[in-house]
PDB file of C-alpha atoms in Angstrom:
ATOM      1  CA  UNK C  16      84.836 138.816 146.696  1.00 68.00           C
ATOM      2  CA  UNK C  17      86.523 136.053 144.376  1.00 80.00           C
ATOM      3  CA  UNK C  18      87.746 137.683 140.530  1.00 88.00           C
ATOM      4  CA  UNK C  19      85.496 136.705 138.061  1.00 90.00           C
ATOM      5  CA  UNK C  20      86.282 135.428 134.613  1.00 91.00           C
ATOM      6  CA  UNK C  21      87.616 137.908 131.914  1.00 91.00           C
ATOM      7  CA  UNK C  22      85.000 136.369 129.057  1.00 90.00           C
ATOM      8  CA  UNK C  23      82.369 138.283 128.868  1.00 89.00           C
ATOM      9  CA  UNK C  24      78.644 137.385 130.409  1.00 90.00           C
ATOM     10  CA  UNK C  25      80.598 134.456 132.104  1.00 91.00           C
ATOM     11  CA  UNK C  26      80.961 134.829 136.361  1.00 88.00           C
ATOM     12  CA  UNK C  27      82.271 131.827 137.106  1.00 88.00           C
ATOM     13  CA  UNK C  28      85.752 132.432 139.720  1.00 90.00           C
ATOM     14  CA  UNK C  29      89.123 132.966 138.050  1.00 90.00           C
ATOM     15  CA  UNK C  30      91.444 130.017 137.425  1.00 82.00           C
ATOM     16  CA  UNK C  31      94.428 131.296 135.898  1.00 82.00           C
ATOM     17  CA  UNK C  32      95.468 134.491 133.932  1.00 86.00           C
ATOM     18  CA  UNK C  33      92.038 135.956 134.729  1.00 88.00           C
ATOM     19  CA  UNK C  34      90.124 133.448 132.928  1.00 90.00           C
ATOM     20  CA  UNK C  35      87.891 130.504 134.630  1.00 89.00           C
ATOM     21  CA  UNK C  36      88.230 126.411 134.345  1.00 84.00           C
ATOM     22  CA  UNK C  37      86.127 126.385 131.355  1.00 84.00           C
ATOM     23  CA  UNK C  38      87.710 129.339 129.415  1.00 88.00           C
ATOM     24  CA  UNK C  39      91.456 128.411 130.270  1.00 85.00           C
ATOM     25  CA  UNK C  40      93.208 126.459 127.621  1.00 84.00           C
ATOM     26  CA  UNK C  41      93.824 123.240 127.367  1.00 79.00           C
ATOM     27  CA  UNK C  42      97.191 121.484 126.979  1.00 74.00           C
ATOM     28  CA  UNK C  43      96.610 118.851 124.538  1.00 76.00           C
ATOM     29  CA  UNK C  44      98.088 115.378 125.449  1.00 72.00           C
ATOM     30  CA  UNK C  45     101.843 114.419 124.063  1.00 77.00           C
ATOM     31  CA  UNK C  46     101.467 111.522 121.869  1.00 77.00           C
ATOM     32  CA  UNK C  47     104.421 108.649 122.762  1.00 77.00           C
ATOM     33  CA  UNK C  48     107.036 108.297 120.217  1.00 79.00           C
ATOM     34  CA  UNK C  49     107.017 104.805 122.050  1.00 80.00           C
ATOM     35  CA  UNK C  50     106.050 101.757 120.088  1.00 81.00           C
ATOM     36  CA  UNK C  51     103.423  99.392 120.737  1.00 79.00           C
ATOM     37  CA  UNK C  52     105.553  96.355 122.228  1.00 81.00           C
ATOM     38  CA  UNK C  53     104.565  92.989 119.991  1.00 86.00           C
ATOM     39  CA  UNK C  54     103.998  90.163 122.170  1.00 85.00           C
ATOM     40  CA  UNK C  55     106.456  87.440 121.474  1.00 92.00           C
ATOM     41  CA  UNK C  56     105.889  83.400 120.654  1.00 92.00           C
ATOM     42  CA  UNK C  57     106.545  82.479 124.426  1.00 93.00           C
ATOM     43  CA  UNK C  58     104.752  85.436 125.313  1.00 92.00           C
ATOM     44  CA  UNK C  59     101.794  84.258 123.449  1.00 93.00           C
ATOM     45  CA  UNK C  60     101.805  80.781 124.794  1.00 95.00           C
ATOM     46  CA  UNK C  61     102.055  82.099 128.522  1.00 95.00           C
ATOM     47  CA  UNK C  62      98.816  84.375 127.606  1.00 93.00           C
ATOM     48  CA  UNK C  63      97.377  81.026 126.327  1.00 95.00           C
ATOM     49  CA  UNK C  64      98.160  79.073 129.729  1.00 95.00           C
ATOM     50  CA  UNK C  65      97.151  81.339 132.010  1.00 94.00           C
ATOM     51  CA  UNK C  66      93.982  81.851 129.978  1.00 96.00           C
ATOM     52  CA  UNK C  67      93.260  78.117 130.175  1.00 96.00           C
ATOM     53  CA  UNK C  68      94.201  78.266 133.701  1.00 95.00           C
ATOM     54  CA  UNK C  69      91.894  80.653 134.435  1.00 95.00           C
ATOM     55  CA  UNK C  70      89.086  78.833 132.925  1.00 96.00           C
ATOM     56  CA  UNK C  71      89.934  75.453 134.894  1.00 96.00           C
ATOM     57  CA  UNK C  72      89.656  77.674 138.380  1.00 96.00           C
ATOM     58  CA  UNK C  73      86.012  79.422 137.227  1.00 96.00           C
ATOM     59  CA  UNK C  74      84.694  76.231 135.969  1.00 96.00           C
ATOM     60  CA  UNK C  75      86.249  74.777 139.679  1.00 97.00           C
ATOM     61  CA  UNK C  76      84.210  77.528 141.088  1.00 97.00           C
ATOM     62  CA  UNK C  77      81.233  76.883 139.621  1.00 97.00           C
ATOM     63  CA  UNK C  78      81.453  73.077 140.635  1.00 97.00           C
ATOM     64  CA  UNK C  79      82.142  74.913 144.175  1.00 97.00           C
ATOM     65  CA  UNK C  80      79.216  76.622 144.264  1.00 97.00           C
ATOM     66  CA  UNK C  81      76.469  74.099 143.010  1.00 96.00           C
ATOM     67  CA  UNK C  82      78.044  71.363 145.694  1.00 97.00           C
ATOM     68  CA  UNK C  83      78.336  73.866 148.487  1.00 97.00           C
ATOM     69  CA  UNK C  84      76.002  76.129 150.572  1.00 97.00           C
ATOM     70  CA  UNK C  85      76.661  79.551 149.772  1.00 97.00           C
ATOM     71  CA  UNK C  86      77.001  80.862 153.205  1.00 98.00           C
ATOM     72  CA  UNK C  87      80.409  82.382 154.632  1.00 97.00           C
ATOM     73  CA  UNK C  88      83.023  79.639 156.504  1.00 97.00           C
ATOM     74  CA  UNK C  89      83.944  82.066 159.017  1.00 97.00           C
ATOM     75  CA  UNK C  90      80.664  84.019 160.157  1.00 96.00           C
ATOM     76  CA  UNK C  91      77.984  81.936 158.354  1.00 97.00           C
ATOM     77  CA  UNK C  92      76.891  85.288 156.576  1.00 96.00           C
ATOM     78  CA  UNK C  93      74.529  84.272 153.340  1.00 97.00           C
ATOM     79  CA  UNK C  94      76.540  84.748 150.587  1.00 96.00           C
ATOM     80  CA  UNK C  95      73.625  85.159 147.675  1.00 94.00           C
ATOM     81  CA  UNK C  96      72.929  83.353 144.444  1.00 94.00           C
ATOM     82  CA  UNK C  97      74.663  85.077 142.236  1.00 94.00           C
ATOM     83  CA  UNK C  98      78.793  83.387 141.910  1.00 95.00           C
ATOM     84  CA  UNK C  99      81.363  85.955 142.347  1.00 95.00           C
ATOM     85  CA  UNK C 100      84.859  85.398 142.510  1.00 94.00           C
ATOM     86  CA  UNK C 101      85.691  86.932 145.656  1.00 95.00           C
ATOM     87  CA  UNK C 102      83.849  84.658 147.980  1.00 97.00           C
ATOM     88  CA  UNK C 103      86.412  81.740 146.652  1.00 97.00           C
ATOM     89  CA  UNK C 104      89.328  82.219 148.946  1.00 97.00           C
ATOM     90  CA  UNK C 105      92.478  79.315 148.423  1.00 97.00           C
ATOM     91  CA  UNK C 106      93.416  78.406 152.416  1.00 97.00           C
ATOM     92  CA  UNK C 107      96.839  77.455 151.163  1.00 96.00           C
ATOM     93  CA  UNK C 108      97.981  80.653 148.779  1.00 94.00           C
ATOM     94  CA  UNK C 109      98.015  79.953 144.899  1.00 94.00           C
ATOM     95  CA  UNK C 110     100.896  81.924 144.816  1.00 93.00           C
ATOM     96  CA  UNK C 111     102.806  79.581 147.066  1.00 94.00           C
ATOM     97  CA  UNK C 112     101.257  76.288 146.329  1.00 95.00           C
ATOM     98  CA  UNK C 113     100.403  76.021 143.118  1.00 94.00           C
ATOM     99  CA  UNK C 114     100.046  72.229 143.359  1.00 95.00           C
ATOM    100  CA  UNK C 115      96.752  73.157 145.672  1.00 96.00           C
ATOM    101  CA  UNK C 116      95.192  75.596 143.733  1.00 95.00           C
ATOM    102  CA  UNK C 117      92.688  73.245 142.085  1.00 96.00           C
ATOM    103  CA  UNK C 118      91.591  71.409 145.037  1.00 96.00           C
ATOM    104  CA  UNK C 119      88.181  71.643 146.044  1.00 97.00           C
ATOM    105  CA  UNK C 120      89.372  70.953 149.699  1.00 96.00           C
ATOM    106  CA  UNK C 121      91.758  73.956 149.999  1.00 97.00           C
ATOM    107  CA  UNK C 122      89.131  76.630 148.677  1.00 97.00           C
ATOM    108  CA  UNK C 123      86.759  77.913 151.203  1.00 98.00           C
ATOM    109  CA  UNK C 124      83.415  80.270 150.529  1.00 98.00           C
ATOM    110  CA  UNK C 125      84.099  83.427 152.264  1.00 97.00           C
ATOM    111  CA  UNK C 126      82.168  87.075 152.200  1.00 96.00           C
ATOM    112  CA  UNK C 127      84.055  89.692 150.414  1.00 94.00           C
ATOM    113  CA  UNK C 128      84.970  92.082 153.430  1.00 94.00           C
ATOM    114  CA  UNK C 129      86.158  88.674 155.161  1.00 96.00           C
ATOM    115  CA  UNK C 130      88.387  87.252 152.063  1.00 95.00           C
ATOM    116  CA  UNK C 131      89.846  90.646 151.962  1.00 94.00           C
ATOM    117  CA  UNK C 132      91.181  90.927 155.818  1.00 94.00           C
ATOM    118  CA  UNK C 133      92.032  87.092 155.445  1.00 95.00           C
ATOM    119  CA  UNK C 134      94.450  88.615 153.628  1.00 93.00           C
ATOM    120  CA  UNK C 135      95.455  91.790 155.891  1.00 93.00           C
ATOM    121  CA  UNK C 136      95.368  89.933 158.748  1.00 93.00           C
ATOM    122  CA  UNK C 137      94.463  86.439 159.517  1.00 90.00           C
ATOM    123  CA  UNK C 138      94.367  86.290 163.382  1.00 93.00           C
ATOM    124  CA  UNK C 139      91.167  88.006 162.883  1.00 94.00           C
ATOM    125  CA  UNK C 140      89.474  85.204 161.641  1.00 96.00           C
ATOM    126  CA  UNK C 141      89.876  81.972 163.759  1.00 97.00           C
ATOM    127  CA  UNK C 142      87.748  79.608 161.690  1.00 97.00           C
ATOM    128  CA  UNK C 143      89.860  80.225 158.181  1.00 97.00           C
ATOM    129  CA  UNK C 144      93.366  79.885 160.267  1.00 96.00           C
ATOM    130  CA  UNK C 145      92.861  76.791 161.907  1.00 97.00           C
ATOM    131  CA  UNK C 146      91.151  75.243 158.797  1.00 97.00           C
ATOM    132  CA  UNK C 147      94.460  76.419 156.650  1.00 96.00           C
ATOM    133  CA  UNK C 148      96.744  74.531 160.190  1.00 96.00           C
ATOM    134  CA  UNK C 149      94.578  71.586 159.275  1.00 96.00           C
ATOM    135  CA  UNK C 150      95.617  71.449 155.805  1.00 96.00           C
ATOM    136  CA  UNK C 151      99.088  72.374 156.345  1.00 96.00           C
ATOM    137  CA  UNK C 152      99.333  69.810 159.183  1.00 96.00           C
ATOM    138  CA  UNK C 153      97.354  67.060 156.376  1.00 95.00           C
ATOM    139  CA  UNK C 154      99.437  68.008 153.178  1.00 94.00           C
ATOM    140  CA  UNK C 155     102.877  67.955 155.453  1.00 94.00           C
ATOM    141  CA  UNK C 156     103.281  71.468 155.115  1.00 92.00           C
ATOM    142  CA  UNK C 157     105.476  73.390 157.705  1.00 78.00           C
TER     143      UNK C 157
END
């Protein structure tokens, strides 16, 4: 049988130097000598881009969704009514063509658990990878 607290009445197991979770003490947390780091001028006017940049893409979305029929481009799947941003997925990566990240015609509606292994692994889903040739093929992409 499992050593029970030292604390008297108490019978819960042992957790170090005969006393339980609850009766053990605590460490308190270190507090960081480290400063709080100021955001700079340029700092502050990225933030403020990529704030407004943000807005332009939601607002994009939103146009998305009241034009389109909110039903998966790969499996059809019914997407809901509520917007979310994870059924918005760019064919032609933000990250790698930012000139294409605000076109209607390079964003496709797609379920969550699809978006996600659009990204793990595209040769799983035919429809998104020959729509994302197309546009490669239309915007003279290699």
């Amino acid at each position: 049988m499992a050593k029970t607290c030292s604390i008297e009445n108490c019978n819960y197991p042992v957790w170090s130097k005969n006393l339980c979770k609850y009766h053990s003490p605590r460490t308190p947390l270190k507090k960081s000598n480290k400063p709080i780091k100021k955001i700079n001028e340029k700092g502050k006017l990225l933030k403020e881009r990529k704030k407004q940049y943000t807005e332009k893409q939601f607002e994009l979305f939103l146009e998305i969704w009241g034009e389109r029929e909110h039903y998966c481009f790969e499996t059809g799947k019914y997407l809901g009514e509520e917007c979310l941003s994870i059924f918005f997925h760019h064919c032609l990566f933000k990250s790698k063509y930012p000139q294409y990240a605000l076109n209607k015609e390079n964003i496709v509606l797609l379920h969550g658990d699809i978006h996600s292994q659009v990204h793990v692994d595209d040769s799983k889903t035919p429809k998104v990878r020959e729509y994302t040739k197309k546009l490669r093929e239309q915007y003279g992409i290699n």
